[in-house]
Short mmCIF file of C-alpha atoms and ligand atoms in Angstrom, two decimals:
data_model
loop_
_atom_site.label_atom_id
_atom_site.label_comp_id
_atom_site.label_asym_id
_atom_site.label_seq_id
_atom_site.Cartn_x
_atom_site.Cartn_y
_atom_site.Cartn_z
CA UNK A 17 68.83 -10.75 15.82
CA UNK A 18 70.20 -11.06 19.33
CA UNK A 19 70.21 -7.34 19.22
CA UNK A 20 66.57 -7.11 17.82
CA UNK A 21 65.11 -9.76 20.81
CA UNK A 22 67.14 -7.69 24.43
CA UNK A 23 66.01 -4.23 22.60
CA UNK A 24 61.87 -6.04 22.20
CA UNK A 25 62.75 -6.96 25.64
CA UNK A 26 64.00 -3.51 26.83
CA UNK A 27 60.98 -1.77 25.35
CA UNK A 28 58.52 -4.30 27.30
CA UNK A 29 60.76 -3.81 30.52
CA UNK A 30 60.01 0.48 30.25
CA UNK A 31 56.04 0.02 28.78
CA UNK A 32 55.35 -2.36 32.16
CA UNK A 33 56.99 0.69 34.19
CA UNK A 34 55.54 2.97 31.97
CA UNK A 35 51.80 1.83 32.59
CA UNK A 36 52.87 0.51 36.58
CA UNK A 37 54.24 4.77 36.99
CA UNK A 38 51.79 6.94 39.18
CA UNK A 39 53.73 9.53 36.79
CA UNK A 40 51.62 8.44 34.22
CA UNK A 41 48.58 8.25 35.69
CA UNK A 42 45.12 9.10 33.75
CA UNK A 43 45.09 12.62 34.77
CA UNK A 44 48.26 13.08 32.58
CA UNK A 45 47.23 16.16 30.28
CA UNK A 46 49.48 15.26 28.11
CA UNK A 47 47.17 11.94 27.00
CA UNK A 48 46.44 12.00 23.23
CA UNK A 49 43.30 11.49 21.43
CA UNK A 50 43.32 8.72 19.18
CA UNK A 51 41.58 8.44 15.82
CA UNK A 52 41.76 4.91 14.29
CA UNK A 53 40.38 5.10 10.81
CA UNK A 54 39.83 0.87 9.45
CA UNK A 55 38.65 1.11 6.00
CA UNK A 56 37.18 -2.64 4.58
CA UNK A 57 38.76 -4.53 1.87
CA UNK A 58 40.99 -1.45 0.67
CA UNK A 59 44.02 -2.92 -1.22
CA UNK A 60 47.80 -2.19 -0.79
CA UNK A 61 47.86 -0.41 -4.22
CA UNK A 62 44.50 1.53 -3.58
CA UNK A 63 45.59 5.11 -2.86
CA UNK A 64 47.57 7.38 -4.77
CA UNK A 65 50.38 7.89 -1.91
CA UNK A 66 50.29 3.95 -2.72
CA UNK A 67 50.97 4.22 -6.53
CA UNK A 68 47.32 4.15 -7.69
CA UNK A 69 47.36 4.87 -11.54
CA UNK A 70 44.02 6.67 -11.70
CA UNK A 71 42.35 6.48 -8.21
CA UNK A 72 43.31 10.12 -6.09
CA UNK A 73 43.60 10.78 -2.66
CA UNK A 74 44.99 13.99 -1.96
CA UNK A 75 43.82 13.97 1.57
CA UNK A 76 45.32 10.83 2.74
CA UNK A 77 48.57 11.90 0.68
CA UNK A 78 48.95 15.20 2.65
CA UNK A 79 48.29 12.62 5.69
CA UNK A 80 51.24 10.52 4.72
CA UNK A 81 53.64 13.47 4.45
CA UNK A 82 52.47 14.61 7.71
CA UNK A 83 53.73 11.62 9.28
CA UNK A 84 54.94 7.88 8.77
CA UNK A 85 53.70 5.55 5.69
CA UNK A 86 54.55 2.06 6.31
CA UNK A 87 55.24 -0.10 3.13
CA UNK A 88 55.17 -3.88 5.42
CA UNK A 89 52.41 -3.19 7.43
CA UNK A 90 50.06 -6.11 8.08
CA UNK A 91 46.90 -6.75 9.39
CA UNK A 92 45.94 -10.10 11.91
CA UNK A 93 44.40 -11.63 9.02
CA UNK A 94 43.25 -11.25 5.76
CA UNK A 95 39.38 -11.19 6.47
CA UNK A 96 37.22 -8.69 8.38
CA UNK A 97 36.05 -10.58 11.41
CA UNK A 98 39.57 -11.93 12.48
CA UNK A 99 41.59 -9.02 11.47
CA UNK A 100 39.00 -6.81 13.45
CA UNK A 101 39.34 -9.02 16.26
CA UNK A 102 43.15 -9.09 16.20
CA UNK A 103 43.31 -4.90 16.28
CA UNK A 104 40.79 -4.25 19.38
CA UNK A 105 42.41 -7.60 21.29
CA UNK A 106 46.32 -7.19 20.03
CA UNK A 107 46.36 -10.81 20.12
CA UNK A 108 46.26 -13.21 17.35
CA UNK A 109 42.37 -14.11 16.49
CA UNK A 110 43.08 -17.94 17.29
CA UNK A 111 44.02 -17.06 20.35
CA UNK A 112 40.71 -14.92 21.07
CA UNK A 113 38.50 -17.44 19.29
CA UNK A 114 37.24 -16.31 15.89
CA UNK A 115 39.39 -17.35 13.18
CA UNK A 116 36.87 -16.84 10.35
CA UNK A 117 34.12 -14.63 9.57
CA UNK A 118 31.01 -14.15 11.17
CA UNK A 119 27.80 -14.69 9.36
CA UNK A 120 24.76 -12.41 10.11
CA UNK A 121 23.50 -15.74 11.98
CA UNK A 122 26.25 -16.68 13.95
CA UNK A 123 25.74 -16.40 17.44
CA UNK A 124 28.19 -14.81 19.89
CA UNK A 125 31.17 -13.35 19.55
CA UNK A 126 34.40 -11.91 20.66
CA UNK A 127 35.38 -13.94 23.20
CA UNK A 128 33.85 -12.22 26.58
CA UNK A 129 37.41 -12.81 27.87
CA UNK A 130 38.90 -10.83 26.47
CA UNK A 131 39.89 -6.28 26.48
CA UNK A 132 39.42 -4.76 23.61
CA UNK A 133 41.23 -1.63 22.93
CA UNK A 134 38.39 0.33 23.89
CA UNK A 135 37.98 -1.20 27.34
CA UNK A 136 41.10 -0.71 28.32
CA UNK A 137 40.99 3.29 27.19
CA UNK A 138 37.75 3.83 28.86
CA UNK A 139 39.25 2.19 32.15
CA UNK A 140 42.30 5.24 31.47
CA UNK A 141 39.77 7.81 31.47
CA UNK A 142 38.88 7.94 27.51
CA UNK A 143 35.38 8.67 26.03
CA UNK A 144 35.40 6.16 23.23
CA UNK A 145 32.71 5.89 20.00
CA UNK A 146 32.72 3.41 17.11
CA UNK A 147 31.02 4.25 13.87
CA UNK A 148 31.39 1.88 11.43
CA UNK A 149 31.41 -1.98 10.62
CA UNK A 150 31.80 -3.97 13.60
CA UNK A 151 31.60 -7.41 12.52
CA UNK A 152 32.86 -8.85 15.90
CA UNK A 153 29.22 -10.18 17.71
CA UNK A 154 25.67 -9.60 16.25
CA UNK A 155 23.72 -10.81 19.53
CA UNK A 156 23.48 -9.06 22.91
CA UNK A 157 26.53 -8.97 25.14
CA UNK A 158 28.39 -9.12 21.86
CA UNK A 159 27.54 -5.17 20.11
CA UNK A 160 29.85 -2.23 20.76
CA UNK A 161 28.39 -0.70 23.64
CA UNK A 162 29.01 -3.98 25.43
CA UNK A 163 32.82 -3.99 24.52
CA UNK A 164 34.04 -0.42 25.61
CA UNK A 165 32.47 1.74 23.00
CA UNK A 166 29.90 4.83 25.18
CA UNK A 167 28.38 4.96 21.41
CA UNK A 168 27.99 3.19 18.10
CA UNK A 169 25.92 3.98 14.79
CA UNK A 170 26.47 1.36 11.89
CA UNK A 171 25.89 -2.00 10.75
CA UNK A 172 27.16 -4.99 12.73
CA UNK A 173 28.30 -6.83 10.05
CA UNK A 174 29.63 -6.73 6.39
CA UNK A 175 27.31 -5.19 3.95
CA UNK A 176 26.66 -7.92 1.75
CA UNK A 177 25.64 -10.16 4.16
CA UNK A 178 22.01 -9.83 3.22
CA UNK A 179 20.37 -11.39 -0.14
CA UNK A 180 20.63 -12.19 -2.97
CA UNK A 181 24.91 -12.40 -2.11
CA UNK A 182 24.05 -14.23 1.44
CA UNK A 183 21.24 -16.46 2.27
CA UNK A 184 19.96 -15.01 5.62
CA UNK A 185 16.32 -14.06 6.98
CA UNK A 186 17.93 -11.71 9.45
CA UNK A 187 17.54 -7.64 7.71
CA UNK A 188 20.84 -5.58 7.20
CA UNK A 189 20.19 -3.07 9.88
CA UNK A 190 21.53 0.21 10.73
CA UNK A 191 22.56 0.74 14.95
CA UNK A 192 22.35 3.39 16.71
CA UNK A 193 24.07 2.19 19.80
CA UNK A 194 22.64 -1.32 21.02
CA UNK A 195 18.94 -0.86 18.96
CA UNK A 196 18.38 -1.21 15.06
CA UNK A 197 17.19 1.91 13.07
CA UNK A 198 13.99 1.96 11.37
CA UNK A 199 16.01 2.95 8.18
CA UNK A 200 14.86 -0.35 5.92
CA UNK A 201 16.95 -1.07 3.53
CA UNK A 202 20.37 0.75 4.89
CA UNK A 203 20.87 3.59 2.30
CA UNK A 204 24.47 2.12 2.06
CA UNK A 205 25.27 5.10 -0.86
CA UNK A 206 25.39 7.93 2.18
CA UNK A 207 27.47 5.67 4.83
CA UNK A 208 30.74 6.93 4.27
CA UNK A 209 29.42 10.60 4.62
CA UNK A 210 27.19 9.88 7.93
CA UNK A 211 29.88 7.62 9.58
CA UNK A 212 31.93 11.02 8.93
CA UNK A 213 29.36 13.16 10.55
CA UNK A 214 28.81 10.90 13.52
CA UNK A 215 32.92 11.25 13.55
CA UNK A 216 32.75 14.91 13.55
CA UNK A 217 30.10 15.43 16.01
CA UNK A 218 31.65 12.91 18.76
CA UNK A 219 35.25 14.46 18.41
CA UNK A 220 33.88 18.17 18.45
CA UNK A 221 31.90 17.53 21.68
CA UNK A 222 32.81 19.55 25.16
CA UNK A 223 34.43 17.65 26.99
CA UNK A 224 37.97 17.73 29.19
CA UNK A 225 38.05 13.77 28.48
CA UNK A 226 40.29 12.47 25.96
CA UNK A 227 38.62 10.57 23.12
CA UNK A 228 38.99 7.23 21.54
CA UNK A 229 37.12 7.20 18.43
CA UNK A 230 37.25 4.04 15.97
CA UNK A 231 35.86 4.70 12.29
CA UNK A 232 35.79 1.20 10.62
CA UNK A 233 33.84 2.26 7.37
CA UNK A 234 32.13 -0.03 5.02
CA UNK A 235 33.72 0.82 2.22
CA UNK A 236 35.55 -0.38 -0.29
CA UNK A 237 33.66 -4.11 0.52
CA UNK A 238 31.18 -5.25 -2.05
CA UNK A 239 28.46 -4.17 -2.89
CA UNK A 240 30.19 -0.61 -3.68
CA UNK A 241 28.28 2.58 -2.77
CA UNK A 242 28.95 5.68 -3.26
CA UNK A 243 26.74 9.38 -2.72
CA UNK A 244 25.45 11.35 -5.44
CA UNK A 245 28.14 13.72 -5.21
CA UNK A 246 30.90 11.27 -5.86
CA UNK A 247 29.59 8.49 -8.36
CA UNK A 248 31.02 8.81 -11.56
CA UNK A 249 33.71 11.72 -10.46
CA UNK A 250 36.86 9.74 -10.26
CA UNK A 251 38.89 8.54 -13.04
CA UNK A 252 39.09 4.89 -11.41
CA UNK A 253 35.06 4.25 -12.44
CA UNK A 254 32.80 3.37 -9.05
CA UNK A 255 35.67 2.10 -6.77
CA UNK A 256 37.28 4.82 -7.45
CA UNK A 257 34.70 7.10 -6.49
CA UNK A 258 34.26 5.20 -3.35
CA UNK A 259 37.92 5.49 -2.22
CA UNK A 260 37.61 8.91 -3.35
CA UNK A 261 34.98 9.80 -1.07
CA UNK A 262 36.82 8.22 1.64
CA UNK A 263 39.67 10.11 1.00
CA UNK A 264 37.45 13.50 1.36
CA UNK A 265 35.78 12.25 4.14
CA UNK A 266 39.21 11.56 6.03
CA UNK A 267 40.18 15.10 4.97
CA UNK A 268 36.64 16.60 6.39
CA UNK A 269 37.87 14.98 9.58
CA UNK A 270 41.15 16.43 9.66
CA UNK A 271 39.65 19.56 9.24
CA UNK A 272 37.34 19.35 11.74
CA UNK A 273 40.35 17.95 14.29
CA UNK A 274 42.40 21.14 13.08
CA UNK A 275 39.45 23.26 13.73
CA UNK A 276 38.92 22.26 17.41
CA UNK A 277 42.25 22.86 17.99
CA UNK A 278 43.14 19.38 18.41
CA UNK A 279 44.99 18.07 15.58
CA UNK A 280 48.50 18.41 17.66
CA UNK A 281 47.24 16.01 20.47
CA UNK A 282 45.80 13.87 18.49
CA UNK A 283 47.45 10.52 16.97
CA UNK A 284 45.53 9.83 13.69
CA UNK A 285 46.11 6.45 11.62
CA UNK A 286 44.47 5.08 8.41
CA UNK A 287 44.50 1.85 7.78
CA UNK A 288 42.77 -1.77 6.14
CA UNK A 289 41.40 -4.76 7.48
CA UNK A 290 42.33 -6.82 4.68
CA UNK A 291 43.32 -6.66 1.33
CA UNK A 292 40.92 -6.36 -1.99
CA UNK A 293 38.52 -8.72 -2.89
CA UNK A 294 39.14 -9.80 -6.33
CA UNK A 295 38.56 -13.44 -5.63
CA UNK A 296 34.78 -13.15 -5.64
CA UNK A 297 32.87 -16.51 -4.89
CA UNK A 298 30.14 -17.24 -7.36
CA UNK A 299 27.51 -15.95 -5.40
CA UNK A 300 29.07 -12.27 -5.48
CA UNK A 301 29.40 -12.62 -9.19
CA UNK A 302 26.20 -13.61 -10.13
CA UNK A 303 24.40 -10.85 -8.58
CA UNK A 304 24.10 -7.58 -9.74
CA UNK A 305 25.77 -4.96 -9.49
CA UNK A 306 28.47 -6.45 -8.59
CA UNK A 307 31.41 -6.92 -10.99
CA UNK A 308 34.71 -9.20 -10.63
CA UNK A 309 36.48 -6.43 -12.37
CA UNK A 310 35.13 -3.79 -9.96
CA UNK A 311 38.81 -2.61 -9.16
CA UNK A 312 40.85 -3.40 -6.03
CA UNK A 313 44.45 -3.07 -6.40
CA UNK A 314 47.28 -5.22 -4.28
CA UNK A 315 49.67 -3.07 -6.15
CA UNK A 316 52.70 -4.93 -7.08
CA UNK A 317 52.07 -7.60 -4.48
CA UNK A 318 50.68 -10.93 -4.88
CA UNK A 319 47.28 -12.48 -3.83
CA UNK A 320 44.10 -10.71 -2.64
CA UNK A 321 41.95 -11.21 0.55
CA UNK A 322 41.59 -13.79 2.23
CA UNK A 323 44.99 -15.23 0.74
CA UNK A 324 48.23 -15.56 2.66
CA UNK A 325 50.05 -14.10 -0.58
CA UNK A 326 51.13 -10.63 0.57
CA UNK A 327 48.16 -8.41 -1.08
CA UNK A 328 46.09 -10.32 1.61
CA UNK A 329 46.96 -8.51 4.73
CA UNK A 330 49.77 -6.09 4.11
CA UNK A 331 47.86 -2.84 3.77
CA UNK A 332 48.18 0.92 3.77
CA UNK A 333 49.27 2.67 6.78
CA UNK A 334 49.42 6.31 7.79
CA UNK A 335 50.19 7.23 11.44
CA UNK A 336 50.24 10.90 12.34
CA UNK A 337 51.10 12.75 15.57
CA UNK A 338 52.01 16.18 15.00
CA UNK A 339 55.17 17.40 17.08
CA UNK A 340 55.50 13.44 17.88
CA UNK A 341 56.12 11.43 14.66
CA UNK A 342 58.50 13.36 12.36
CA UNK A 343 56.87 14.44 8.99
CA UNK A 344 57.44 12.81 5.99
CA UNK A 345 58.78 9.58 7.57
CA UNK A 346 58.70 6.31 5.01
CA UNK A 347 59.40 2.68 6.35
CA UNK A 348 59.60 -0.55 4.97
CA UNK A 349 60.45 -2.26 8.04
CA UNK A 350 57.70 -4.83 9.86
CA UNK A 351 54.85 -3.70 11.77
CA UNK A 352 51.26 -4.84 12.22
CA UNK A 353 48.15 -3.98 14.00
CA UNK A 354 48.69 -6.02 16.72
CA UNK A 355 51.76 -3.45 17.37
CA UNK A 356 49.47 -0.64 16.55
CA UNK A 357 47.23 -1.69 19.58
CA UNK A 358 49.75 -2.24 21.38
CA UNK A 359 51.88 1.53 20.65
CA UNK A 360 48.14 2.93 20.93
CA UNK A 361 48.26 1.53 25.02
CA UNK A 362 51.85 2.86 25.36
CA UNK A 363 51.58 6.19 24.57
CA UNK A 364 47.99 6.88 25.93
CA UNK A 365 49.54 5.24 29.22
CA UNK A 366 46.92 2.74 29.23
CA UNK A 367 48.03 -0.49 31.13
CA UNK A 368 48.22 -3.84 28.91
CA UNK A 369 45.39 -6.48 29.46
CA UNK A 370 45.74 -9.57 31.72
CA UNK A 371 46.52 -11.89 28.37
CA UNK A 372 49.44 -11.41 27.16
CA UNK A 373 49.62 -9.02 23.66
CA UNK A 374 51.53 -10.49 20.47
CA UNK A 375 52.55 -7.00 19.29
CA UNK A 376 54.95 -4.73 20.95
CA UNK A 377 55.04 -0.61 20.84
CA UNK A 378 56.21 0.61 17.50
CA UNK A 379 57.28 3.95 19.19
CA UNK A 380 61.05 3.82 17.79
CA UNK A 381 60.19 3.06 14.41
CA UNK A 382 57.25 5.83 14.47
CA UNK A 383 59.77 8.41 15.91
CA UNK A 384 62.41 7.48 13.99
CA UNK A 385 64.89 6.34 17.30
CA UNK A 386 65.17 2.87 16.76
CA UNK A 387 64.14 0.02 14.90
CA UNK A 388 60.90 -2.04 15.11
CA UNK A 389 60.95 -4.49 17.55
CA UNK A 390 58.83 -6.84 15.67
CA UNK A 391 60.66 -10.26 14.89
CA UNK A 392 58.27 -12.03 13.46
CA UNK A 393 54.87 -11.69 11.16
CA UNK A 394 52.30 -14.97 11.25
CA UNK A 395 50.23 -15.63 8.46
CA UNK A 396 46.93 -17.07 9.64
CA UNK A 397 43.93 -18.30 7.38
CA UNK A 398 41.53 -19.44 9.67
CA UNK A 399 42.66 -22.10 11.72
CA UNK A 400 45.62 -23.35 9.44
CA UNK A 401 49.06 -21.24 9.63
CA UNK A 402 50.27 -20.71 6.10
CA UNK A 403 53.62 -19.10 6.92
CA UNK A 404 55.66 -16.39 8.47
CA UNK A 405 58.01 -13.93 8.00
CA UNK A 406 61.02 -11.82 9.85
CA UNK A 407 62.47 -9.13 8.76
CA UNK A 408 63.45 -10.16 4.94
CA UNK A 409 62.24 -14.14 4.78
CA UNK A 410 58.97 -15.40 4.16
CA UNK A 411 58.31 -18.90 4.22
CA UNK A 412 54.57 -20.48 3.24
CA UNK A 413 53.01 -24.19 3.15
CA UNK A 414 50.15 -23.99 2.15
CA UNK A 415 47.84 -24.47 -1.06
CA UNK A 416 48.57 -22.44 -3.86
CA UNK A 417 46.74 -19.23 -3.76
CA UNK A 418 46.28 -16.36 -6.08
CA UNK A 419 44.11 -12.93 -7.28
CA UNK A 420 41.31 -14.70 -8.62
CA UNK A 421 40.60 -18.72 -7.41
CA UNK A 422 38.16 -17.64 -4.37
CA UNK A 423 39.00 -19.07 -1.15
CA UNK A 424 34.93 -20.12 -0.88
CA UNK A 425 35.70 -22.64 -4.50
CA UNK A 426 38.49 -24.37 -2.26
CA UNK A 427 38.20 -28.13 -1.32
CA UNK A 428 40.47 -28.29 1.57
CA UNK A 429 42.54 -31.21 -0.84
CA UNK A 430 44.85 -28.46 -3.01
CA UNK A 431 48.50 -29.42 -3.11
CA UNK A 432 50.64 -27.91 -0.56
CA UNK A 433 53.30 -26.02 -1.64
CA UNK A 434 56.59 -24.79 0.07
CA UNK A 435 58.03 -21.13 -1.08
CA UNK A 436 61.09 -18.82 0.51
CA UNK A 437 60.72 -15.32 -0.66
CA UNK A 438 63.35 -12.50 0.39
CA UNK A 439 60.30 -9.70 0.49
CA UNK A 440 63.31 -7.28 1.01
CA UNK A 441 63.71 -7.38 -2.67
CA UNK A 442 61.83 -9.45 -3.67
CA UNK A 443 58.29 -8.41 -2.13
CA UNK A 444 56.19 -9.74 -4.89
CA UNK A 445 57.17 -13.73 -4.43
CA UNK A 446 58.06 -14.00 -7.82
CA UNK A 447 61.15 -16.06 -7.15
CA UNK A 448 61.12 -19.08 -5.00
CA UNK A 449 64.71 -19.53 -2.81
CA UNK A 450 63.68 -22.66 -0.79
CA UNK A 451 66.37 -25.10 -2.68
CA UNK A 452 68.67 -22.25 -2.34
CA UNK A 453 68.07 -21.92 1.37
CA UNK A 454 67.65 -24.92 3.37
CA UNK A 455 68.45 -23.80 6.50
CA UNK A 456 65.97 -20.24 6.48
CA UNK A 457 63.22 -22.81 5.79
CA UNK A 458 64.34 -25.28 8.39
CA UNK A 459 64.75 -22.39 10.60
CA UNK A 460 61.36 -20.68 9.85
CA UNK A 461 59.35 -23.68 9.92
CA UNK A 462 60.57 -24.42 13.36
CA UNK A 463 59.11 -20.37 14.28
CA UNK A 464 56.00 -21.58 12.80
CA UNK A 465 55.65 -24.87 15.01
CA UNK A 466 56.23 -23.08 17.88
CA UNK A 467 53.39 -20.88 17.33
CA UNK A 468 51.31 -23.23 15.77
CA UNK A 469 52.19 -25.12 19.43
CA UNK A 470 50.98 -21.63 20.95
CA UNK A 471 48.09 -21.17 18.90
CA UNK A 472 46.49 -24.55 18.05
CA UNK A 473 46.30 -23.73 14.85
CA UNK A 474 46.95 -26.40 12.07
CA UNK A 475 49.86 -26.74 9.86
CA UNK A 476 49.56 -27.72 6.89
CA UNK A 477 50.62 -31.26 5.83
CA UNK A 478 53.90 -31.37 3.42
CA UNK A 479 53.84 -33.75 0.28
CA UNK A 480 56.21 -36.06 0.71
CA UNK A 481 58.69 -34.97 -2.00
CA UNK A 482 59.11 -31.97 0.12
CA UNK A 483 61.56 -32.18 2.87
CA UNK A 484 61.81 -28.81 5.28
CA UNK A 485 64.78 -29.96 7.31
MG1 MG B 530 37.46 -6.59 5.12
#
């Protein structure tokens, strides 16, 4: 571990000299595009490169082999608007104030204190386009064009946040950079295809800039949608055909980046912002056409969104760099988003924000020269810390949570529980080690005060039987 914490150090030591460098200064040729691909509620298990029995994604597949899939890759939380907010910050979503979802009501935003990824690329000389979900401010000052992005088409928030699943006045509108489209209602079926196009267009325009260009799509969250051309195609019935058509539209991109003779300079990654949502509150179920069976697969893993079981935030992860990442790279070792936005300033030579970042480069473990230097995972749900893990321990206090009791049905008075996984071989917390291991809980709980110290966030309260130390 000793070794782990002076090589973190190390690596922060050369990315300050790195970014401090006139070497490296934005002029640098050299400066790769970035694609950063966020699908929305797509599970661990969802793709075929991931297992999937009967859902295909050949595009994504040839993706993986082309660079580095990551099996313990996690996201900052297990919703949308925290997990978003942890990727374009690379901080913890406590820390930048919004730990839970927005509603299509809420007012504000991501904290105006804060750089999002796209700021800080834009300052380093990027053009920089979001098309997509945003889901991180509604209201002026808040929308993409205000935090870094030159353009935006999509909807600001999740696509069920309009009746009957959510009780709002307020229209689901389509953006086209800071104004609302006249399309009424969205024509959500198309989305994945025009986000694509928008995609396409941006990345194929003339231009000696660098791009940054952030596709969050819509899909997989409920309600699913997908185009004529896909629905009822797959063997995995509608979910299928909507991760299917992602998977096409990803390869339509590729194509297109191949095409414009940019695929070599360019570092592609697809990824989640949370696991599946299986757990559907009452007022998902009751409305058609949504089913509680609609698919969503954690894979082997535990939980579902919005849980702190694994199948809440540990996603999919492909990160390709032609030349860069060796092909056909597979690793199970820890890495998050918060890393990713932090690997994503290191090797576009983009300084680091005034606030410190809680993720550190992944560069060794991408290229295959050293380890990840991430020590520690936290798992957040909303304000409360349910647990963390290192490299093979996970501990958890909190309420029991599973793949179907809803987070929404929860009464805030559940029984805690305490569990000790090893996820090293035992990734689908099916065996319980805390009696076995008294001093990795005492240890771990004492990581999660000190961020909880950090953080503010609450801890949950053990039962009295229960002693952690
Ligand atoms: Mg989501």
């Amino acid at each position: 571990m000793l070794r782990t914490r002076n090589l973190s150090f190390t690596l922060l030591l050369s990315l300050f000299a790195a970014c401090s460098s006139p070497s490296e200064a934005p002029t640098d040729p050299q400066r790769p595009n970035v694609v950063l691909i966020f699908a929305d509620d797509l599970g661990y298990g969802d793709l075929s490169c991931y297992g999937h029995p009967t859902i295909q994604t050949p595009r994504l597949d040839r993706l993986a082999s082309e660079g580095i899939k990551l099996t313990s890759f996690y996201t900052a939380a297990a919703v949308c608007t925290p997990s978003r907010a942890g990727l374009l910050t690379g901080r913890y979503p406590l820390r930048v104030g919004l730990p839970g979802n927005l509603g299509p009501d809420s007012e504000g935003g991501l904290n105006q204190e804060e750089r999002t990824l796209a700021e800080g690329l834009r300052g380093n000389g990027y053009r920089t386009a979001a098309f997509g979900k945003w889901h991180l401010g509604a209201v002026p000052g808040y929308l993409p064009t205000d935090r870094g992005f030159d353009e935006y088409f999509g909807i600001l928030y999740s696509n069920d946040m309009m009746p009957p699943w959510v009780n709002t006045q307020r229209p689901l509108h389509l953006y086209r950079n800071d104004q609302p489209t006249a399309e009424q209602p969205v024509e959500q079926a198309t989305l994945t295809q025009r986000y694509t196009d928008e995609a396409i267009r941006f990345l194929s325009a003339d231009s000696d800039k660098p791009f940054f260009l952030y596709l969050p799509y819509a899909m997989p969250h409920l309600p699913l949608n997908a185009s004529a051309a896909f629905r009822g195609q797959s063997a995995g019935g509608l979910y299928g055909d909507v991760i299917e058509e992602i998977d096409a539209n990803v390869g339509r991109l590729l194509d297109a980046l191949e095409s414009a003779g940019l695929a070599d300079n360019t570092l592609v990654v697809f990824t989640s912002d949370n696991g599946p949502w299986r757990n559907l509150p009452d007022r998902m179920i009751n409305s058609e056409p949504v089913e509680a069976w609609h698919g969503g697969s954690t894979g082997p893993l535990s939980g579902a969104k919005a849980t702190s079981m694994e199948g809440g935030a540990r996603v999919p992860a492909l990160i390709r760099w032609p030349g860069k990442i060796p092909a056909g790279r597979l690793s199970a070792e820890l890495a998050t988003t918060l890393d990713l936005h932090a690997t994503i300033l290191d090797q576009t030579a983009t300084s680091p924000p005034a606030k410190p970042l809680d993720g550190q480069s992944l560069w060794p473990l991408l290229t295959g020269t050293g380890p990840s230097p991430v020590e520690y995972y936290y798992y957040f749900t909303g304000r409360r810390l349910d647990g963390v893990r290192d490299t093979n321990w996970k501990l958890r206090i909190a309420p029991p949570a599973d793949d179907w009791s809803s987070p929404e049905h929860m009464t805030g008075k559940e029984p805690v529980q305490l569990t000790l996984y090893n996820l090293k071989n035992d990734p689908f917390e099916q065996f319980d080690l805390a009696t076995e291991f008294p001093d990795k809980v005492a240890r771990l709980r004492g990581v999660m005060e000190q961020m909880a110290a950090s953080t503010g966030a609450n801890l949950a309260v053990l039962p009295k039987n229960i002693v952690a130390n």
